[in-house]
Coordinates of C-alpha atoms and ligand atoms in Angstrom, one line a residue:
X198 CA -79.0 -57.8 -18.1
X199 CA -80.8 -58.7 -15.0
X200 CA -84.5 -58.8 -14.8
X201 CA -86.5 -57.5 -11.8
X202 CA -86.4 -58.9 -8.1
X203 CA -90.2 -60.5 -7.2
X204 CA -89.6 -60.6 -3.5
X205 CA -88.0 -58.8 -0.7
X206 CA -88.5 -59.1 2.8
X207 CA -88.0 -57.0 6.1
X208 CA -84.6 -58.7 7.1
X209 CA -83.1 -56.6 4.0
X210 CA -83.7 -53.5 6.5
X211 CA -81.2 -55.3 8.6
X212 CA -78.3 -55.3 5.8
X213 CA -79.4 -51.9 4.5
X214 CA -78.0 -50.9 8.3
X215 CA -74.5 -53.2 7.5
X216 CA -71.1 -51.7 8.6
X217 CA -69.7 -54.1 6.5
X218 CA -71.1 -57.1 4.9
X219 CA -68.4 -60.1 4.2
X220 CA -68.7 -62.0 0.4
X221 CA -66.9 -65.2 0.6
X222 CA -66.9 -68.9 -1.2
X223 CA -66.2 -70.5 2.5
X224 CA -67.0 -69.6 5.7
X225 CA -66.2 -71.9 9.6
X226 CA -68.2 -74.2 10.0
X227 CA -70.8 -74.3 7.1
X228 CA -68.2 -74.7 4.3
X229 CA -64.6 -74.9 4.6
X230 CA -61.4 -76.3 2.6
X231 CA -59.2 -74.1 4.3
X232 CA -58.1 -70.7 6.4
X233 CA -60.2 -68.3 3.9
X234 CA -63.2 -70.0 5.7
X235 CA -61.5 -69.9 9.5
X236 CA -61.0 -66.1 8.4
X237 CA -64.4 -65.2 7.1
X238 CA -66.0 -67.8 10.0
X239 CA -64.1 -65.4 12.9
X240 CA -63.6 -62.0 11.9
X241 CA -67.2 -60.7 11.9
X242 CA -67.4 -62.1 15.5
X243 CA -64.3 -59.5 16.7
X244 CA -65.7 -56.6 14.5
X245 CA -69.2 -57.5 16.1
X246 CA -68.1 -57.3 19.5
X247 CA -66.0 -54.3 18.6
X248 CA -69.2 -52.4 17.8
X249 CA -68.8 -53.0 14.1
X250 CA -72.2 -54.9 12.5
X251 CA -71.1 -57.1 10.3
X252 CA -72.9 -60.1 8.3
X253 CA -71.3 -62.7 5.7
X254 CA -73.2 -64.2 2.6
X255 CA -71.5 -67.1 1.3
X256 CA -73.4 -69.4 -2.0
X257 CA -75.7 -72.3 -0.7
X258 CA -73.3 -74.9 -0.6
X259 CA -74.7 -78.6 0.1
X260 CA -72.2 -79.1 3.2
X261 CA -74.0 -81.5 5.6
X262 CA -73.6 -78.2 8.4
X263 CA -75.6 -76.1 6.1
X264 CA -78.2 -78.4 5.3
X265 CA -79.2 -79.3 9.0
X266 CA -79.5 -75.7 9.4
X267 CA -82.8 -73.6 9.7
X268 CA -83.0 -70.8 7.5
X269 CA -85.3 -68.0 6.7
X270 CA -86.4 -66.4 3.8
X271 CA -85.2 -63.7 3.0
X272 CA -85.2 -62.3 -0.9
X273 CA -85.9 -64.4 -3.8
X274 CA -84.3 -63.0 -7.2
X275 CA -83.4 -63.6 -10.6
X276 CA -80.4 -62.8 -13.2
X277 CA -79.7 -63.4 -16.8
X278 CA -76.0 -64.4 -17.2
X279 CA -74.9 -64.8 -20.9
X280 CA -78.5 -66.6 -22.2
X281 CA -79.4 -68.5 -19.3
X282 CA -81.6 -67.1 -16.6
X283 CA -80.8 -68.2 -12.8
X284 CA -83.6 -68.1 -10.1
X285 CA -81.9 -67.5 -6.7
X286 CA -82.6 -67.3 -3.4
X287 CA -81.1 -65.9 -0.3
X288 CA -81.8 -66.6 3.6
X289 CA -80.8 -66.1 7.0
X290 CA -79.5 -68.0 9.5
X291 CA -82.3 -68.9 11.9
X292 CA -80.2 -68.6 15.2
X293 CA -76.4 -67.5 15.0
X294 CA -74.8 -66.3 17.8
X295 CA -72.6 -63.0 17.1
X296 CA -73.7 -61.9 13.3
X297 CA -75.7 -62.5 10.5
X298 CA -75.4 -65.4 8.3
X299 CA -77.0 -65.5 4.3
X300 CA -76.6 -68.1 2.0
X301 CA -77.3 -67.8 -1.4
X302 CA -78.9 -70.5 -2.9
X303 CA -78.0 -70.7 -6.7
X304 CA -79.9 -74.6 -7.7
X305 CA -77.6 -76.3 -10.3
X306 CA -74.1 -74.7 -9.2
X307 CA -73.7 -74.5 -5.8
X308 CA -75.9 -77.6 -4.5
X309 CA -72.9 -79.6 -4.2
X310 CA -71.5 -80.9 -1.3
X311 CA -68.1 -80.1 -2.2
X312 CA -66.7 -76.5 -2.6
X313 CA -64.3 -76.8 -5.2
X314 CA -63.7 -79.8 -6.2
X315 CA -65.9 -82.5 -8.2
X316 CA -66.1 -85.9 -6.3
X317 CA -66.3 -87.9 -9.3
X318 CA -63.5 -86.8 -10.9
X319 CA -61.3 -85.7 -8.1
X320 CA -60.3 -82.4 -10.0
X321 CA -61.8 -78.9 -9.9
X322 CA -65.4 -77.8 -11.1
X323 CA -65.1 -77.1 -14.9
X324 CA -67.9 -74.4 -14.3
X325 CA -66.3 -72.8 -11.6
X326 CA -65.6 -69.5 -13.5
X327 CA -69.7 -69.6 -14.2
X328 CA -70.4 -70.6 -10.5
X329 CA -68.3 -67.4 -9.7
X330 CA -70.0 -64.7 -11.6
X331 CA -73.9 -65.5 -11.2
X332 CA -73.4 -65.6 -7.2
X333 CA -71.0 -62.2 -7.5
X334 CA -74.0 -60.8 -9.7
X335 CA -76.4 -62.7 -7.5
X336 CA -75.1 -60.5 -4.5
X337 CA -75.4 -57.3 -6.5
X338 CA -78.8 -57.7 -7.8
X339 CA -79.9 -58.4 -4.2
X340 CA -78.1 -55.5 -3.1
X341 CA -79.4 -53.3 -5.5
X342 CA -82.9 -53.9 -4.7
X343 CA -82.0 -51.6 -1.3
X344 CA -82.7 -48.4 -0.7
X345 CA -79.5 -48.1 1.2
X346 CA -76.3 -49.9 1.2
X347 CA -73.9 -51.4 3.6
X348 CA -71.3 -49.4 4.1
X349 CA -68.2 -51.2 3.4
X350 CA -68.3 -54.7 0.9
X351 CA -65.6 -56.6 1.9
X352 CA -64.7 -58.9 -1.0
X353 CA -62.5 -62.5 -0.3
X354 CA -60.0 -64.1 -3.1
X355 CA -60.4 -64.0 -6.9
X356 CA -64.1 -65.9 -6.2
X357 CA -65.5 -62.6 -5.7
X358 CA -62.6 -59.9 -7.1
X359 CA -65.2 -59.1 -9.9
X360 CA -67.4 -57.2 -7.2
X361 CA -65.2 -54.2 -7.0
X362 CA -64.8 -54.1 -11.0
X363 CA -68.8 -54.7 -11.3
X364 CA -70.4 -52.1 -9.0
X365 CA -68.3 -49.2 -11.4
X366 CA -68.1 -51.0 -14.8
X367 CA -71.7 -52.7 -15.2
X368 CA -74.2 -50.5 -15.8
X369 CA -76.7 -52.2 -13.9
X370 CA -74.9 -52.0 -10.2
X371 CA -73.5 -48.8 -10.9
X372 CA -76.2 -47.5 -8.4
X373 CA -73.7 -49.2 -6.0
X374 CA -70.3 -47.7 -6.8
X375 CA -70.3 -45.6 -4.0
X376 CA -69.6 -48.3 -1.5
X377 CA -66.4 -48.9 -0.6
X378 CA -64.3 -52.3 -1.6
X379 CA -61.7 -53.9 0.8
X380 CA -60.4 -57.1 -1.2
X381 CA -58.5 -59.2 0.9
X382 CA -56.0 -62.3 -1.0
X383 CA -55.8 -65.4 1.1
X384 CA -54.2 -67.0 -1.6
X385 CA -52.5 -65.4 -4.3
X386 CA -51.8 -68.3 -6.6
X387 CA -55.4 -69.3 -7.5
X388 CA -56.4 -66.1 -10.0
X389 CA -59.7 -67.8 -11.2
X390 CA -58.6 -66.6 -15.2
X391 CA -60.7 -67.3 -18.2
X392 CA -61.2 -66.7 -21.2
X393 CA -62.1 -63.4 -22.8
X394 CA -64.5 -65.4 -25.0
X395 CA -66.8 -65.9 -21.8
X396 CA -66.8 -62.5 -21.2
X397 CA -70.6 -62.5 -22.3
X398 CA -71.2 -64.4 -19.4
X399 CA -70.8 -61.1 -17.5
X400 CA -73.4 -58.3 -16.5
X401 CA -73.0 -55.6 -19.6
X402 CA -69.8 -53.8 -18.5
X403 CA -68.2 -50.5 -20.2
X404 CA -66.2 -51.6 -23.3
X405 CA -63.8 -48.5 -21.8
X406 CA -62.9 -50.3 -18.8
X407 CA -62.0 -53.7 -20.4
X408 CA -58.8 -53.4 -19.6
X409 CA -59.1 -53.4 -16.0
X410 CA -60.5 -57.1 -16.3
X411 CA -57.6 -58.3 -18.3
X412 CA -54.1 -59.4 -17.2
X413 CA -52.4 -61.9 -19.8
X414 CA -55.0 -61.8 -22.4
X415 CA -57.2 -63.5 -20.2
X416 CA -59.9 -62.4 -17.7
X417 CA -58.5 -62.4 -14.4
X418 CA -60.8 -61.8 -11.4
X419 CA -58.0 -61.6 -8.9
X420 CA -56.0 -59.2 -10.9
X421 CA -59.1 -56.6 -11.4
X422 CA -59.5 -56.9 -8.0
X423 CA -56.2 -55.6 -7.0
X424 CA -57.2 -52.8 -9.6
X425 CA -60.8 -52.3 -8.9
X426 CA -60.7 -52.2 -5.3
X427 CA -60.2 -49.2 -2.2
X428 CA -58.2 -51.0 -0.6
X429 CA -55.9 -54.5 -0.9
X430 CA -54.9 -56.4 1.8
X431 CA -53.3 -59.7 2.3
X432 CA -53.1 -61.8 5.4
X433 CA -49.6 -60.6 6.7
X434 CA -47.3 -58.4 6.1
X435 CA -44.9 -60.8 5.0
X436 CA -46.4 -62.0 2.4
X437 CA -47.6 -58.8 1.1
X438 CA -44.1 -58.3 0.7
X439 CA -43.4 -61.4 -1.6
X440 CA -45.9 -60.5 -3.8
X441 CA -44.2 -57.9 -5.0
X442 CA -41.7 -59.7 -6.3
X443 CA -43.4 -63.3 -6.4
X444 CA -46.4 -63.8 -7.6
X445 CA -47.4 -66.1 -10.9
X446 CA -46.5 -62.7 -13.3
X447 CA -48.7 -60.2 -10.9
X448 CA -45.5 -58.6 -9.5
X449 CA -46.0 -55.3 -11.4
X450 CA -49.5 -54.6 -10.4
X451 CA -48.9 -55.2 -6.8
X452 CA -45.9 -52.8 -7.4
X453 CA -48.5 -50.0 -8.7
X454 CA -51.2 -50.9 -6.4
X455 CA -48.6 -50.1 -2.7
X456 CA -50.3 -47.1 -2.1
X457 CA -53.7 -48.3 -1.6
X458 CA -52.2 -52.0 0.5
X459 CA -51.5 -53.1 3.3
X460 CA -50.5 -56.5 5.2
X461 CA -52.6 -57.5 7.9
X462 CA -51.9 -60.9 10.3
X463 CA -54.8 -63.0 11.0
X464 CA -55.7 -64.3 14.6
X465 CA -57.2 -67.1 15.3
X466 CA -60.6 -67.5 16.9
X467 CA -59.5 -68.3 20.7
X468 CA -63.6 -69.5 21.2
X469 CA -62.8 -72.3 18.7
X470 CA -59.6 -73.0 19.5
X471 CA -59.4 -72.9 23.0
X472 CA -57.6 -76.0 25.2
X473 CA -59.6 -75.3 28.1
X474 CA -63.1 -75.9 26.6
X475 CA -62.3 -77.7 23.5
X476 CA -64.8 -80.5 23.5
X477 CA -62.6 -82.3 20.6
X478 CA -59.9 -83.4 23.3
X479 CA -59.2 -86.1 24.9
X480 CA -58.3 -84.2 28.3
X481 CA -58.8 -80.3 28.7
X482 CA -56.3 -77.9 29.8
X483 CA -57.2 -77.3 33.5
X484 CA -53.5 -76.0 35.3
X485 CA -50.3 -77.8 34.5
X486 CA -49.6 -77.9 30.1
X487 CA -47.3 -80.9 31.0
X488 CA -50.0 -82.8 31.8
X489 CA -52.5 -81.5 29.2
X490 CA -49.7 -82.3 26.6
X491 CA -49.0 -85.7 28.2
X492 CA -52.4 -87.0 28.5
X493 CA -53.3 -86.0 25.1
X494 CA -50.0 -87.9 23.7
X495 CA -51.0 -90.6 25.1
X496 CA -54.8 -90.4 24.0
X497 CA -53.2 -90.4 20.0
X498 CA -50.4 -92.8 21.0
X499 CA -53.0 -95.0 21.7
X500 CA -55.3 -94.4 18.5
X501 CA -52.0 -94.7 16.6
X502 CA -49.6 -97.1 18.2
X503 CA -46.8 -95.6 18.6
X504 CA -44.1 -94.8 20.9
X505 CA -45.2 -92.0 23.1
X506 CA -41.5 -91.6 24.4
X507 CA -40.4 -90.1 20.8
X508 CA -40.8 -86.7 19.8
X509 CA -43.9 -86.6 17.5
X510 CA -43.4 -84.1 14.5
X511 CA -47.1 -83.6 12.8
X512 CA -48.0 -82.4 9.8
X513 CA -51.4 -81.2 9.1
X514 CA -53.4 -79.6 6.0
X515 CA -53.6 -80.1 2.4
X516 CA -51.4 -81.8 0.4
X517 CA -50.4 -79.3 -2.2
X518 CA -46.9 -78.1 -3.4
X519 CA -47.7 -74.7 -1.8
X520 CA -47.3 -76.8 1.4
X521 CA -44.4 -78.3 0.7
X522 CA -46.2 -81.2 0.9
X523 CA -44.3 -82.6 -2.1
X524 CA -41.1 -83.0 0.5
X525 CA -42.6 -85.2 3.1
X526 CA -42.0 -89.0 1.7
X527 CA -38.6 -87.7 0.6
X528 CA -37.9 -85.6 3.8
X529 CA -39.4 -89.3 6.1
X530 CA -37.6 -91.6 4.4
X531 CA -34.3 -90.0 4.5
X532 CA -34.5 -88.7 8.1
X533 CA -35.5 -92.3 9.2
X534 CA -32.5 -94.0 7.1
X535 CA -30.3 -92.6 9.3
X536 CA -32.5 -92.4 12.9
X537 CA -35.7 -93.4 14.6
X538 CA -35.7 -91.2 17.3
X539 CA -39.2 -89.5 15.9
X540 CA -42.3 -90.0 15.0
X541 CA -43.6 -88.3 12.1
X542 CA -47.6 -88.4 11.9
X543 CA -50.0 -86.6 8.4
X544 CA -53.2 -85.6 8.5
X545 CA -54.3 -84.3 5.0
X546 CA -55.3 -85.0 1.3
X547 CA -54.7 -83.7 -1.8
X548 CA -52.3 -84.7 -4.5
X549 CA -52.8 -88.2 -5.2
X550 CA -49.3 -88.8 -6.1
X551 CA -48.3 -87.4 -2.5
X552 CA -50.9 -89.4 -0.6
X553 CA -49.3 -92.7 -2.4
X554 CA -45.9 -91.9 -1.8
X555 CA -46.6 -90.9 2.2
X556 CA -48.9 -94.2 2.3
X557 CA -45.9 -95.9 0.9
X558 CA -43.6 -94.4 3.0
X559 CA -45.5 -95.7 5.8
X560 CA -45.5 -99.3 5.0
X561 CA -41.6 -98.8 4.9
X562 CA -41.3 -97.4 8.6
X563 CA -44.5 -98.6 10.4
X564 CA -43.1 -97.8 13.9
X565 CA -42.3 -94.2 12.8
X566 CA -45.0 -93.0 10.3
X567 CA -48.3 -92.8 10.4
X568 CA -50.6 -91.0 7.6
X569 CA -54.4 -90.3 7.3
X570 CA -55.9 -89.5 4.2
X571 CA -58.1 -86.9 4.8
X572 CA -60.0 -84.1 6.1
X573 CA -60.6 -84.4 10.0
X574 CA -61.8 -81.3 11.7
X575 CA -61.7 -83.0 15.5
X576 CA -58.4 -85.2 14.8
X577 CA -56.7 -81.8 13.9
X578 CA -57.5 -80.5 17.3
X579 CA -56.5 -83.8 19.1
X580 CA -52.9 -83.5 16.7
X581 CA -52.6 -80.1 18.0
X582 CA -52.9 -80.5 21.7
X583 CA -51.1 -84.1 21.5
X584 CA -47.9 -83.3 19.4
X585 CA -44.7 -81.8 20.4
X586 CA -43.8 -79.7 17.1
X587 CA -45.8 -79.2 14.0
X588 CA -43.8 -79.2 10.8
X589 CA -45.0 -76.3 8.2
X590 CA -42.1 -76.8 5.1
X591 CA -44.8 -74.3 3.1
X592 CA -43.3 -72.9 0.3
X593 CA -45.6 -70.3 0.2
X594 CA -48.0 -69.2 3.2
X595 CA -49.6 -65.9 3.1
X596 CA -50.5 -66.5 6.6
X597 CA -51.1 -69.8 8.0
X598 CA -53.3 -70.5 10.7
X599 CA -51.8 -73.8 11.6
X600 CA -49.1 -73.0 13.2
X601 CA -50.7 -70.2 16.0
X602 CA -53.4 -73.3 16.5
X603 CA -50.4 -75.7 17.1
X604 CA -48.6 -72.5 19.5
X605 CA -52.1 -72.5 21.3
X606 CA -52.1 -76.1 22.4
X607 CA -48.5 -76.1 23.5
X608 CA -47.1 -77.6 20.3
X609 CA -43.7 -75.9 18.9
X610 CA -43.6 -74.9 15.4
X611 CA -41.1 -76.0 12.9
X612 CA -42.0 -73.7 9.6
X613 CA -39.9 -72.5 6.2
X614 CA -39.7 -69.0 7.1
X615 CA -41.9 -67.2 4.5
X616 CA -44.5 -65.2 4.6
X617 CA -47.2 -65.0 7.4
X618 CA -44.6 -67.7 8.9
X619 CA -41.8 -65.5 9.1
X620 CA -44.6 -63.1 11.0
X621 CA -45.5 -65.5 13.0
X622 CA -43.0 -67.6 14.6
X623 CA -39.4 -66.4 15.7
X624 CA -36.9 -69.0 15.6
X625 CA -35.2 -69.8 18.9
X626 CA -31.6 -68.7 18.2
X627 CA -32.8 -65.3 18.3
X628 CA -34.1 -63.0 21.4
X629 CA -37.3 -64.0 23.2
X630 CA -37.3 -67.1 20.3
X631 CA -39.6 -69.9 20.3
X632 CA -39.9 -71.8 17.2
X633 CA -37.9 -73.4 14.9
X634 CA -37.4 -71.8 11.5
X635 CA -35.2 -72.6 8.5
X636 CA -34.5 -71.2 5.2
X637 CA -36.0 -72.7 2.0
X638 CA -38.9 -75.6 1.9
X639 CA -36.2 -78.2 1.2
X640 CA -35.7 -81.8 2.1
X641 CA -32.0 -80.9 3.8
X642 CA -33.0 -77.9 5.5
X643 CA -36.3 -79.3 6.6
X644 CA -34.0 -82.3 7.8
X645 CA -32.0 -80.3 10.0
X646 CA -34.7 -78.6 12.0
X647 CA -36.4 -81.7 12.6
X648 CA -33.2 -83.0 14.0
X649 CA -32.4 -79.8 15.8
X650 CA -36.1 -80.6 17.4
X651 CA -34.9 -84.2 18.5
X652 CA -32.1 -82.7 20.0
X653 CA -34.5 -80.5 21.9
X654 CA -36.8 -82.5 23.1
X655 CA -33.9 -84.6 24.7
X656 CA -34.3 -81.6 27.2
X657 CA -37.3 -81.8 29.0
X658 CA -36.6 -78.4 31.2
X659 CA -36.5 -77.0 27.8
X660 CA -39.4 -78.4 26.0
X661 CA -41.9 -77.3 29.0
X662 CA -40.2 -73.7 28.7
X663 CA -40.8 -73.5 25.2
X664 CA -44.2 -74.9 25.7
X665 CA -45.4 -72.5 28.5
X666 CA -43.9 -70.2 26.3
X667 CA -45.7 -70.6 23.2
X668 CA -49.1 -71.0 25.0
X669 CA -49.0 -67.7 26.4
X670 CA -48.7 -65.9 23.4
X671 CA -51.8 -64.1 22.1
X672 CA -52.7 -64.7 18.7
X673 CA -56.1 -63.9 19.0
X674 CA -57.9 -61.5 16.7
X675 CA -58.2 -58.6 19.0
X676 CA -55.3 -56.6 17.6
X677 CA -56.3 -57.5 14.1
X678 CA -59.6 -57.2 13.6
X679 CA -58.9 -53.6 14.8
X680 CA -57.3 -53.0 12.1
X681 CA -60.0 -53.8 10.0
X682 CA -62.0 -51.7 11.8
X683 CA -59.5 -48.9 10.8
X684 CA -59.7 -50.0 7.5
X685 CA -63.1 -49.1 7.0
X686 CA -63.8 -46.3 8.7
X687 CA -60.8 -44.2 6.5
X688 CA -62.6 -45.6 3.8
X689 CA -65.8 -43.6 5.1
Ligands
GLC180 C1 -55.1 -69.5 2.8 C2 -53.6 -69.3 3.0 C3 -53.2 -69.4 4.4 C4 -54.0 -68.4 5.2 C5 -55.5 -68.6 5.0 C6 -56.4 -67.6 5.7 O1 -55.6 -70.7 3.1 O2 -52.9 -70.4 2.2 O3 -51.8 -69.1 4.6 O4 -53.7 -68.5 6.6 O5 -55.8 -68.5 3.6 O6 -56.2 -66.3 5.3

């Protein structure tokens, strides 16, 4: 039960006027952890400049981007969840460049500076299932206090796959069941489950439709929104594929739900990640990529000391078994047993057990290893435009940005060929080929294709091919975000 709204203010108009407005837990550059919020951060920029007005609200997180910000009022409200009552309060961006930006601030669960995971104990929020509902029911009380709707809600992983099941079921929103849902999975191992015991914790909801929340005997937000939803789509095509017969006991539903999905690659945002302008780097592109590549080489090889006449093989991102992370200290210390002809360099964090072994691993082969625990926003740009490959052993990637930002700067790919992967990068044995691919996110297969990239870059003719060749291809959202734009007008 939600109790009346005491404040709304003209900038409402503007998302009464919405084509489609974005709800997401991360967004590029107030809050991110990973490629939902590179996704969320870029997409309403293509649809904006394809005609499309699009806006994104995302929870008040206490990210130091989002607290040196300026923001304006824009519609204070309240809701009841379970027997608590949260005040909330949503505002706008001051001055963004392509599309508007709200953030909801919810005091007492989202005025953390981390997204998901709690500092002090270095695991994920306990509340988090809480966090999710009041800022999904947050969204629809504000909503509800229009007198028209944006026309398409386009919802973003299980942290807001209750929205489609809400606006129908809860009696409240049901004002808003007339809008269109697109639900989009980034990441279809994270379902956000709980248990039916908390189900008081969300708005009164038709005891008939209970079963649409429920997969396992548990609540589970991703699930209803693969069932609640207009439309489903995940970030390739690949790995739209996999799911149905892949995916943590969800294989069934995403069997029944075909009709209504559909795999669709993400770009990359080419303003962001772009080697001409990118203020990150060491030197900018200007004519010749040799010399971009070189210079930045030698930039890192400098920072790290190391051999800059090696092949350096980079891996970059979190380190979770998803990643294939787990294989690294295994896959370095074997490779390097037999050869030093590379060297391998990690940026990342994540499991603690992985970070020891890599730091270990490093103390081992000092000349040949280097590892930074961590998150690094501008060293992840200087890795991409100073590295030759970038080494992606995911064992699961619905899409993966990494690798088109490595192809952008010039930097070959080495990836497990799943999912968005497979999409993305065609290994070089093949026709018009570029990367290097193999076939399971093991320690020998990864093995080989880092030794078939030694063997490569022994060929300098053939390294600069491969790296004119992987520049030039477009990855950029253009072709994409038209989709999307398809997307929601058949909805219409
Ligand atoms: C998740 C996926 C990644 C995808 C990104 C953006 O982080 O793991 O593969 O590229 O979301 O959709």
């Amino acid at each position: 039960m939600c109790f009346a709204n005491f404040e709304v203010k003209s900038e409402t108009l503007k998302v009464e006027q919405l084509d489609v407005l974005h709800v997401s837990i991360e967004y590029f550059p107030a809050a991110k952890a990973g490629g939902l919020a590179d996704v969320v951060g870029a997409l309403p920029k293509y649809l904006n400049e394809n005609n499309f007005d699009t806006a994104v609200v995302i929870p008040k997180h206490h990210t130091t981007w989002i607290l040196a910000q300026k923001w304006n009022p824009v519609y204070k409200g309240k809701v009841k969840i379970g027997s608590k009552v949260y005040l909330f309060s949503i505002s706008s961006h001051d001055d963004f460049d392509s599309h508007a930006l709200y953030v909801l601030d919810l005091p007492g669960l989202f005025d953390r500076q981390s997204i998901y995971i709690d500092t002090e104990t270095g695991y994920g929020y306990t509340d988090d299932h809480l966090r999710n509902i009041v800022f999904q029911t947050a969204v629809l009380e504000w909503l509800n206090s229009m007198r028209q709707y944006p026309k398409t809600l386009h919802c973003h992983d299980h942290h807001t796959g209750l929205i489609p099941f809400m606006i129908n079921h809860c009696t409240q929103y049901q004002k808003l069941n007339k809008i269109p849902t697109v639900f989009t999975i980034h990441n279809g191992a994270y379902h956000g489950a709980f248990d039916w015991k908390d189900a008081d914790l969300l708005p009164s909801f038709d005891r008939n439709a209970k079963g649409l929340l429920d997969w396992d005997n548990q609540i589970n937000p991703l699930a209803c929104g693969v069932k609640c939803c207009w439309k489903l789509t995940t970030v390739s095509p690949g790995y739209m594929d996999e799911l149905r017969y892949d995916s943590n006991g969800l294989e069934s539903l995403f069997n029944q739900e075909k009709d209504k999905s559909v795999g669709v690659i993400n770009g990359i945002d080419t303003g962001v990640w772009n080697p001409a302008t990118d203020t990150r780097l060491d030197t900018v592109y200007k004519k010749s990529i040799a010399t971009f590549k070189q210079a930045n080489k030698k930039a890192l090889a400098e920072e790290f000391d190391f051999d800059i006449r090696l092949p350096l093989v980079t891996f970059i991102g979190r380190l979770a078994y998803e990643k294939g992370a787990q294989i690294l200290p295994d896959l370095f210390c074997r490779y390097l047993d037999k050869q030093q002809d590379v060297t391998f360099l990690v940026l990342g964090t994540g499991d603690k057990n992985t970070e020891k072994l890599l730091t270990n691993v490093q103390k081992m082969y000092p000349q040949n290893i280097q590892v930074r625990i961590g998150y690094d926003e501008s060293l992840a740009h200087q890795l991409y435009a100073g590295s030759d490959f970038l080494l992606m052993p995911s064992k699961v990637e619905p899409c993966g940005l990494n690798q088109m930002y490595a192809m952008r700067y010039g930097t070959i790919p080495i990836v497990n060929n799943v999912g968005g992967l497979r999409d993305t990068v065609i290994d070089l044995q093949k026709k018009d080929g570029y990367g290097i691919c193999f076939q399971k996110a093991t320690v020998f297969s990864a093995m080989d294709a880092v030794q078939r990239a030694a063997g490569i870059y022994q060929d300098s003719k053939e390294m600069k091919r491969l790296q004119k060749k992987v520049f030039e291809l477009d990855f950029s959202w253009n072709a994409s975000a038209q989709q999307y734009a398809d997307i929601y007008q058949t909805l219409r």
